[in-house]
Short mmCIF file of C-alpha atoms in Angstrom, two decimals:
data_model
loop_
_atom_site.label_atom_id
_atom_site.label_comp_id
_atom_site.label_asym_id
_atom_site.label_seq_id
_atom_site.Cartn_x
_atom_site.Cartn_y
_atom_site.Cartn_z
CA UNK R 1 3.47 20.19 10.66
CA UNK R 2 2.51 17.13 12.71
CA UNK R 3 2.86 14.97 9.59
CA UNK R 4 6.31 16.42 8.92
CA UNK R 5 7.43 15.75 12.49
CA UNK R 6 6.18 12.15 12.23
CA UNK R 7 8.12 11.72 8.98
CA UNK R 8 11.30 13.06 10.60
CA UNK R 9 10.85 10.84 13.64
CA UNK R 10 10.31 7.77 11.48
CA UNK R 11 13.37 8.61 9.38
CA UNK R 12 15.48 8.82 12.54
CA UNK R 13 14.04 5.63 14.03
CA UNK R 14 14.55 3.50 10.94
CA UNK R 15 18.00 3.30 9.48
CA UNK R 16 18.87 1.39 6.31
CA UNK R 17 19.07 -2.24 7.37
CA UNK R 18 16.60 -2.02 10.27
CA UNK R 19 13.31 -3.81 9.68
CA UNK R 20 10.43 -1.46 10.42
CA UNK R 21 7.29 -2.73 8.71
CA UNK R 22 6.02 -6.17 7.76
CA UNK R 23 3.19 -6.56 5.26
CA UNK R 24 1.42 -9.91 5.25
CA UNK R 25 -0.79 -10.85 2.34
CA UNK R 26 -3.20 -13.11 4.19
CA UNK R 27 -5.06 -14.43 1.15
CA UNK R 28 -5.57 -14.12 -2.59
CA UNK R 29 -9.30 -14.64 -2.12
CA UNK R 30 -11.57 -11.67 -2.85
CA UNK R 31 -15.28 -11.06 -3.20
CA UNK R 32 -14.78 -8.29 -5.80
CA UNK R 33 -13.25 -7.97 -9.25
CA UNK R 34 -11.68 -4.51 -9.27
CA UNK R 35 -10.57 -3.17 -12.63
CA UNK R 36 -7.18 -1.85 -11.46
CA UNK R 37 -6.18 -4.79 -9.25
CA UNK R 38 -4.51 -7.97 -10.43
CA UNK R 39 -4.19 -9.68 -7.06
CA UNK R 40 -7.54 -11.48 -7.25
CA UNK R 41 -6.47 -12.93 -10.60
CA UNK R 42 -3.92 -15.08 -8.77
CA UNK R 43 -6.90 -17.22 -7.81
CA UNK R 44 -7.99 -19.25 -4.83
CA UNK R 45 -6.82 -22.72 -5.82
CA UNK R 46 -4.27 -22.78 -3.00
CA UNK R 47 -6.41 -21.17 -0.28
CA UNK R 48 -5.96 -24.29 1.84
CA UNK R 49 -2.20 -23.61 1.84
CA UNK R 50 -2.42 -20.12 3.36
CA UNK R 51 -0.26 -19.37 6.38
CA UNK R 52 -1.86 -20.62 9.58
CA UNK R 53 -2.28 -18.45 12.70
CA UNK R 54 0.50 -20.48 14.34
CA UNK R 55 2.87 -19.81 11.45
CA UNK R 56 1.98 -16.13 11.51
CA UNK R 57 2.70 -15.96 15.25
CA UNK R 58 6.17 -17.38 14.67
CA UNK R 59 6.83 -14.93 11.85
CA UNK R 60 5.76 -12.02 14.03
CA UNK R 61 8.06 -13.11 16.85
CA UNK R 62 10.96 -13.22 14.39
CA UNK R 63 10.01 -9.83 12.91
CA UNK R 64 9.76 -8.28 16.37
CA UNK R 65 13.25 -9.57 17.20
CA UNK R 66 14.52 -7.77 14.07
CA UNK R 67 12.98 -4.48 15.24
CA UNK R 68 9.64 -4.43 13.39
CA UNK R 69 6.74 -2.81 15.24
CA UNK R 70 4.33 -2.12 12.36
CA UNK R 71 2.19 -4.81 10.71
CA UNK R 72 -0.04 -4.28 7.69
CA UNK R 73 -2.51 -7.01 6.75
CA UNK R 74 -3.66 -7.06 3.14
CA UNK R 75 -5.15 -9.45 0.60
CA UNK R 76 -6.68 -9.52 -2.10
CA UNK R 77 -9.34 -9.15 0.69
CA UNK R 78 -8.09 -9.95 4.22
CA UNK R 79 -11.61 -9.97 5.67
CA UNK R 80 -12.28 -13.24 3.86
CA UNK R 81 -10.08 -14.85 6.54
CA UNK R 82 -12.41 -15.98 9.31
CA UNK R 83 -9.50 -15.87 11.79
CA UNK R 84 -8.61 -12.23 11.05
CA UNK R 85 -9.61 -10.86 14.46
CA UNK R 86 -7.54 -13.54 16.17
CA UNK R 87 -4.52 -12.66 14.04
CA UNK R 88 -4.95 -8.97 14.92
CA UNK R 89 -5.24 -9.76 18.64
CA UNK R 90 -2.17 -11.97 18.57
CA UNK R 91 -0.12 -9.33 16.75
CA UNK R 92 -1.22 -6.63 19.17
CA UNK R 93 -0.18 -8.79 22.12
CA UNK R 94 3.22 -9.27 20.48
CA UNK R 95 3.81 -5.52 20.42
CA UNK R 96 2.70 -4.57 16.91
CA UNK R 97 0.62 -1.66 15.72
CA UNK R 98 -1.75 -3.35 13.28
CA UNK R 99 -3.18 -1.86 10.09
CA UNK R 100 -5.74 -3.60 7.85
CA UNK R 101 -6.42 -2.60 4.23
CA UNK R 102 -9.83 -3.72 2.97
CA UNK R 103 -12.63 -3.05 0.51
CA UNK R 104 -14.92 -2.76 3.54
CA UNK R 105 -17.82 -4.78 2.18
CA UNK R 106 -17.42 -7.63 4.69
CA UNK R 107 -17.33 -5.40 7.78
CA UNK R 108 -20.39 -6.73 9.58
CA UNK R 109 -21.42 -5.44 13.03
CA UNK R 110 -20.09 -8.60 14.69
CA UNK R 111 -16.74 -8.52 12.88
CA UNK R 112 -16.41 -4.81 13.59
CA UNK R 113 -16.87 -5.46 17.30
CA UNK R 114 -14.29 -8.27 17.18
CA UNK R 115 -11.72 -6.04 15.48
CA UNK R 116 -12.23 -3.22 17.97
CA UNK R 117 -11.90 -5.67 20.86
CA UNK R 118 -8.78 -7.22 19.28
CA UNK R 119 -6.98 -3.86 19.37
CA UNK R 120 -6.82 -3.01 15.66
CA UNK R 121 -4.97 0.29 15.40
CA UNK R 122 -5.93 1.45 11.92
CA UNK R 123 -8.10 0.38 9.03
CA UNK R 124 -8.09 1.76 5.50
CA UNK R 125 -11.14 1.24 3.31
CA UNK R 126 -10.71 1.56 -0.46
CA UNK R 127 -13.35 3.83 -1.95
CA UNK R 128 -12.79 5.33 -5.37
CA UNK R 129 -15.71 7.67 -5.83
CA UNK R 130 -19.43 8.22 -5.36
CA UNK R 131 -21.69 5.15 -5.62
CA UNK R 132 -21.95 4.77 -9.39
CA UNK R 133 -18.23 5.40 -9.99
CA UNK R 134 -17.08 3.18 -7.14
CA UNK R 135 -19.30 0.31 -8.28
CA UNK R 136 -17.93 0.59 -11.83
CA UNK R 137 -14.33 0.47 -10.60
CA UNK R 138 -15.02 -2.42 -8.22
CA UNK R 139 -16.89 -4.52 -10.76
CA UNK R 140 -20.17 -5.08 -8.93
CA UNK R 141 -23.37 -3.15 -8.24
CA UNK R 142 -24.07 -2.16 -4.64
CA UNK R 143 -20.43 -2.30 -3.51
CA UNK R 144 -20.37 1.34 -2.40
CA UNK R 145 -23.35 0.89 -0.10
CA UNK R 146 -21.83 -2.27 1.35
CA UNK R 147 -18.54 -0.50 2.06
CA UNK R 148 -20.29 2.54 3.54
CA UNK R 149 -22.35 0.21 5.74
CA UNK R 150 -19.15 -1.48 6.88
CA UNK R 151 -17.62 1.86 7.89
CA UNK R 152 -20.76 2.75 9.86
CA UNK R 153 -20.64 -0.64 11.60
CA UNK R 154 -17.07 0.00 12.65
CA UNK R 155 -17.89 3.50 13.89
CA UNK R 156 -20.77 2.07 15.93
CA UNK R 157 -18.55 -0.67 17.38
CA UNK R 158 -15.96 1.89 18.45
CA UNK R 159 -18.60 4.02 20.10
CA UNK R 160 -20.12 1.06 21.92
CA UNK R 161 -16.69 0.01 23.21
CA UNK R 162 -15.71 3.55 24.17
CA UNK R 163 -12.64 3.23 21.96
CA UNK R 164 -10.92 5.75 19.72
CA UNK R 165 -9.43 2.98 17.58
CA UNK R 166 -9.17 1.74 14.98
CA UNK R 167 -8.61 5.00 13.17
CA UNK R 168 -10.65 4.83 9.99
CA UNK R 169 -9.05 5.96 6.76
CA UNK R 170 -10.16 5.97 3.16
CA UNK R 171 -7.92 5.37 0.15
CA UNK R 172 -8.75 6.40 -3.42
CA UNK R 173 -6.89 4.95 -6.40
CA UNK R 174 -7.01 7.52 -9.19
CA UNK R 175 -7.62 6.24 -12.70
CA UNK R 176 -9.28 7.40 -15.90
CA UNK R 177 -12.57 6.11 -14.50
CA UNK R 178 -12.75 8.44 -11.51
CA UNK R 179 -10.35 11.26 -12.45
CA UNK R 180 -13.25 13.60 -13.17
CA UNK R 181 -14.94 12.87 -9.82
CA UNK R 182 -12.23 13.67 -7.26
CA UNK R 183 -14.12 16.53 -5.63
CA UNK R 184 -16.98 14.10 -5.06
CA UNK R 185 -14.53 11.65 -3.43
CA UNK R 186 -13.74 14.36 -0.88
CA UNK R 187 -17.44 14.83 -0.13
CA UNK R 188 -17.91 11.07 0.28
CA UNK R 189 -15.15 11.02 2.90
CA UNK R 190 -16.74 13.91 4.75
CA UNK R 191 -20.19 12.31 4.67
CA UNK R 192 -18.79 9.05 6.07
CA UNK R 193 -16.85 10.77 8.85
CA UNK R 194 -13.52 9.47 7.57
CA UNK R 195 -10.53 10.52 9.70
CA UNK R 196 -7.88 10.44 6.97
CA UNK R 197 -8.05 10.37 3.19
CA UNK R 198 -5.21 9.36 0.89
CA UNK R 199 -4.89 9.25 -2.88
CA UNK R 200 -2.71 7.21 -5.19
CA UNK R 201 -2.35 7.25 -8.93
CA UNK R 202 -2.94 3.83 -10.43
CA UNK R 203 0.20 1.76 -10.98
CA UNK R 204 0.65 0.21 -14.40
CA UNK R 205 3.73 -1.66 -15.58
CA UNK R 206 4.60 -1.61 -19.30
CA UNK R 207 5.83 -5.00 -20.48
CA UNK R 208 9.12 -3.52 -21.64
CA UNK R 209 9.89 -2.11 -18.22
CA UNK R 210 8.98 -5.42 -16.59
CA UNK R 211 11.24 -7.50 -18.82
CA UNK R 212 14.16 -5.06 -18.48
CA UNK R 213 13.98 -4.86 -14.67
CA UNK R 214 16.62 -7.46 -13.90
CA UNK R 215 18.84 -8.47 -11.04
CA UNK R 216 21.66 -10.25 -12.79
CA UNK R 217 20.04 -12.65 -15.22
CA UNK R 218 16.71 -12.73 -13.34
CA UNK R 219 13.68 -10.68 -14.33
CA UNK R 220 12.68 -9.24 -10.95
CA UNK R 221 9.48 -7.41 -11.83
CA UNK R 222 6.19 -9.28 -11.86
CA UNK R 223 3.39 -9.08 -14.40
CA UNK R 224 0.59 -8.22 -11.96
CA UNK R 225 0.44 -4.54 -12.93
CA UNK R 226 0.71 -4.98 -16.70
CA UNK R 227 -2.50 -3.42 -18.07
CA UNK R 228 -4.94 -5.45 -20.11
CA UNK R 229 -6.42 -4.32 -23.39
CA UNK R 230 -7.05 -0.78 -22.16
CA UNK R 231 -4.87 1.35 -19.92
CA UNK R 232 -6.60 3.03 -16.98
CA UNK R 233 -4.06 5.84 -16.73
CA UNK R 234 -5.66 9.29 -17.00
CA UNK R 235 -5.63 11.28 -20.22
CA UNK R 236 -3.43 14.37 -20.54
CA UNK R 237 -6.44 16.61 -19.85
CA UNK R 238 -7.45 14.52 -16.85
CA UNK R 239 -3.87 14.62 -15.58
CA UNK R 240 -3.93 18.39 -15.54
CA UNK R 241 -7.19 18.43 -13.59
CA UNK R 242 -5.76 15.86 -11.14
CA UNK R 243 -2.73 18.09 -10.56
CA UNK R 244 -4.96 21.16 -10.08
CA UNK R 245 -7.24 19.27 -7.68
CA UNK R 246 -4.27 18.13 -5.62
CA UNK R 247 -2.83 21.65 -5.47
CA UNK R 248 -6.11 23.13 -4.28
CA UNK R 249 -6.99 20.34 -1.86
CA UNK R 250 -3.51 20.22 -0.31
CA UNK R 251 -4.00 23.80 0.90
CA UNK R 252 -6.64 22.43 3.28
CA UNK R 253 -5.19 18.97 3.78
CA UNK R 254 -1.40 18.90 3.30
CA UNK R 255 -1.21 15.12 3.24
CA UNK R 256 1.84 13.53 1.59
CA UNK R 257 -0.19 11.87 -1.16
CA UNK R 258 -1.80 15.15 -2.21
CA UNK R 259 1.42 17.15 -1.97
CA UNK R 260 3.17 14.57 -4.13
CA UNK R 261 0.49 14.69 -6.85
CA UNK R 262 0.43 18.48 -6.69
CA UNK R 263 4.18 18.57 -7.34
CA UNK R 264 4.07 16.24 -10.37
CA UNK R 265 3.75 17.49 -13.92
CA UNK R 266 0.65 16.58 -15.95
CA UNK R 267 2.93 14.69 -18.35
CA UNK R 268 4.26 12.52 -15.51
CA UNK R 269 0.76 11.89 -14.15
CA UNK R 270 -0.56 10.86 -17.58
CA UNK R 271 2.42 8.55 -18.05
CA UNK R 272 2.11 7.09 -14.54
CA UNK R 273 5.78 7.79 -13.81
CA UNK R 274 6.89 8.99 -10.38
CA UNK R 275 10.10 10.96 -9.73
CA UNK R 276 11.53 8.28 -7.43
CA UNK R 277 15.23 8.77 -6.72
CA UNK R 278 15.98 6.04 -4.19
CA UNK R 279 14.48 2.88 -2.72
CA UNK R 280 14.02 2.77 1.03
CA UNK R 281 11.35 0.06 0.95
CA UNK R 282 13.85 -2.73 0.39
CA UNK R 283 15.87 -1.42 3.31
CA UNK R 284 13.00 -1.19 5.78
CA UNK R 285 10.12 -3.43 4.80
CA UNK R 286 9.27 -6.98 3.85
CA UNK R 287 6.20 -8.38 2.13
CA UNK R 288 5.12 -12.00 2.49
CA UNK R 289 2.48 -13.63 0.31
CA UNK R 290 -0.26 -15.91 1.69
CA UNK R 291 2.04 -18.94 1.44
CA UNK R 292 5.09 -17.46 3.15
CA UNK R 293 7.12 -16.40 0.12
CA UNK R 294 8.92 -13.13 0.92
CA UNK R 295 9.20 -10.39 -1.70
CA UNK R 296 11.10 -7.10 -1.56
CA UNK R 297 8.08 -5.08 -2.73
CA UNK R 298 4.83 -5.51 -4.64
CA UNK R 299 6.44 -4.66 -8.00
CA UNK R 300 9.41 -7.01 -7.62
CA UNK R 301 7.36 -10.10 -6.86
CA UNK R 302 9.26 -12.25 -9.37
CA UNK R 303 12.39 -11.87 -7.23
CA UNK R 304 11.56 -13.90 -4.10
CA UNK R 305 13.91 -13.34 -1.18
CA UNK R 306 13.06 -16.59 0.56
CA UNK R 307 10.40 -18.91 1.95
CA UNK R 308 9.26 -18.50 5.56
CA UNK R 309 8.21 -22.14 5.67
CA UNK R 310 11.79 -23.20 4.96
CA UNK R 311 13.88 -20.36 6.42
CA UNK R 312 13.76 -18.02 9.39
CA UNK R 313 12.94 -14.38 8.78
CA UNK R 314 16.44 -13.42 9.95
CA UNK R 315 17.99 -15.74 7.36
CA UNK R 316 15.95 -14.04 4.65
CA UNK R 317 16.54 -10.51 5.96
CA UNK R 318 20.30 -11.05 6.20
CA UNK R 319 20.48 -13.32 3.15
CA UNK R 320 22.45 -12.93 -0.04
CA UNK R 321 19.45 -12.41 -2.35
CA UNK R 322 18.31 -9.35 -0.43
CA UNK R 323 21.90 -8.06 -0.14
CA UNK R 324 22.34 -8.47 -3.88
CA UNK R 325 19.19 -6.52 -4.64
CA UNK R 326 20.23 -3.74 -2.27
CA UNK R 327 23.58 -3.43 -4.02
CA UNK R 328 21.84 -3.16 -7.40
CA UNK R 329 19.35 -0.53 -6.19
CA UNK R 330 22.01 1.57 -4.47
CA UNK R 331 23.83 1.85 -7.80
CA UNK R 332 20.78 2.50 -9.95
CA UNK R 333 17.04 1.93 -9.74
CA UNK R 334 15.37 -0.58 -12.02
CA UNK R 335 13.11 0.66 -14.86
CA UNK R 336 10.01 -0.55 -13.00
CA UNK R 337 10.88 1.63 -9.99
CA UNK R 338 9.42 4.68 -11.76
CA UNK R 339 6.01 2.99 -11.29
CA UNK R 340 6.54 2.53 -7.54
CA UNK R 341 3.37 2.48 -5.45
CA UNK R 342 5.57 3.33 -2.41
CA UNK R 343 6.73 6.58 -4.01
CA UNK R 344 5.80 8.76 -1.03
CA UNK R 345 7.59 6.44 1.42
CA UNK R 346 10.67 6.50 -0.79
CA UNK R 347 11.23 10.22 -0.43
CA UNK R 348 14.42 11.06 1.44
CA UNK R 349 14.12 13.23 4.54
CA UNK R 350 15.50 16.19 2.60
CA UNK R 351 12.93 15.76 -0.17
CA UNK R 352 10.11 15.30 2.37
CA UNK R 353 11.01 18.59 4.02
CA UNK R 354 11.26 20.30 0.61
CA UNK R 355 7.88 18.91 -0.38
CA UNK R 356 6.21 20.25 2.78
CA UNK R 357 7.97 23.61 2.69
CA UNK R 358 8.08 24.44 -1.03
CA UNK R 359 5.62 21.97 -2.57
CA UNK R 360 8.26 20.91 -5.08
CA UNK R 361 9.76 17.60 -6.12
CA UNK R 362 13.14 17.68 -7.77
CA UNK R 363 14.70 15.00 -9.90
CA UNK R 364 13.46 11.93 -11.68
CA UNK R 365 14.13 8.26 -11.24
CA UNK R 366 17.69 7.13 -11.92
CA UNK R 367 16.97 3.89 -13.71
CA UNK R 368 19.03 1.41 -15.63
#
């Protein structure tokens, strides 16, 4: 019930056209090579061109003036930025609630203490299974133990500081690699003392849906989520077990991610298609890459809205490119929208209430 009330409150606070959340990709550098992630493939050749702390401060001031109060810092791996704690502290002082998404392996005792002191509100560590499964997904031996050690360092830093924050969450991306180990994921979270656990089905973008997702003559969808030689989507049998796991687990933990999976059909899970009926992300959020290029969402990264090194955030937010995209999406979603990794956020208030009350999702994506 608390989650439902928070969803209702957020829906009332954020109208279409009001900026609520800013996501900053601080870097494309990463120390891992995860099988389901294409961000690290963008390389590090331009790491010297990443947004500076001074540029980020200006962006945050402009975002705050537009109403934003939530900041999510991502990468590839944001902890590769040596100035991360300073960025968190600066954002906190500017009135933002700050969330960091990380693989957790670089959370040393000293960095953990710095992040607690800086006022980090929430941190989500990506863990996809027990040690052997997680290491396979993440592409390197010993990654699970490094991430678990990072979580323990953060817990110790909180205790030493007498702080209840940052809240520590764990996020599991479900794929064919770990689909048979989801009950063990739950036990891992319990063993690590995790305070919240979320799940997300892997996002894959078929080339045909990418090329047909257009705004006017422009292909808007990027190629980052196009699978390589082998798809990591679950098999039909795995999809059924994922649905059954979500149904059972959501009885104890009625989190949005579990309720959503529990309401999907095995066919939809195996196909990686979500019953998205509207896009609220474009109306409420902005994503900026490490060099200041603003995108409407992670799937539409070939449709840049503007450049924060050449324009103000207000110019981009109120600009014609964003307005044009909004007009397109209000008429009909793009084919790629059925792969949306923001599918839970895109539920209308009515569908959120229905999901909590009845456990059902109605309708499929209206795509062009």
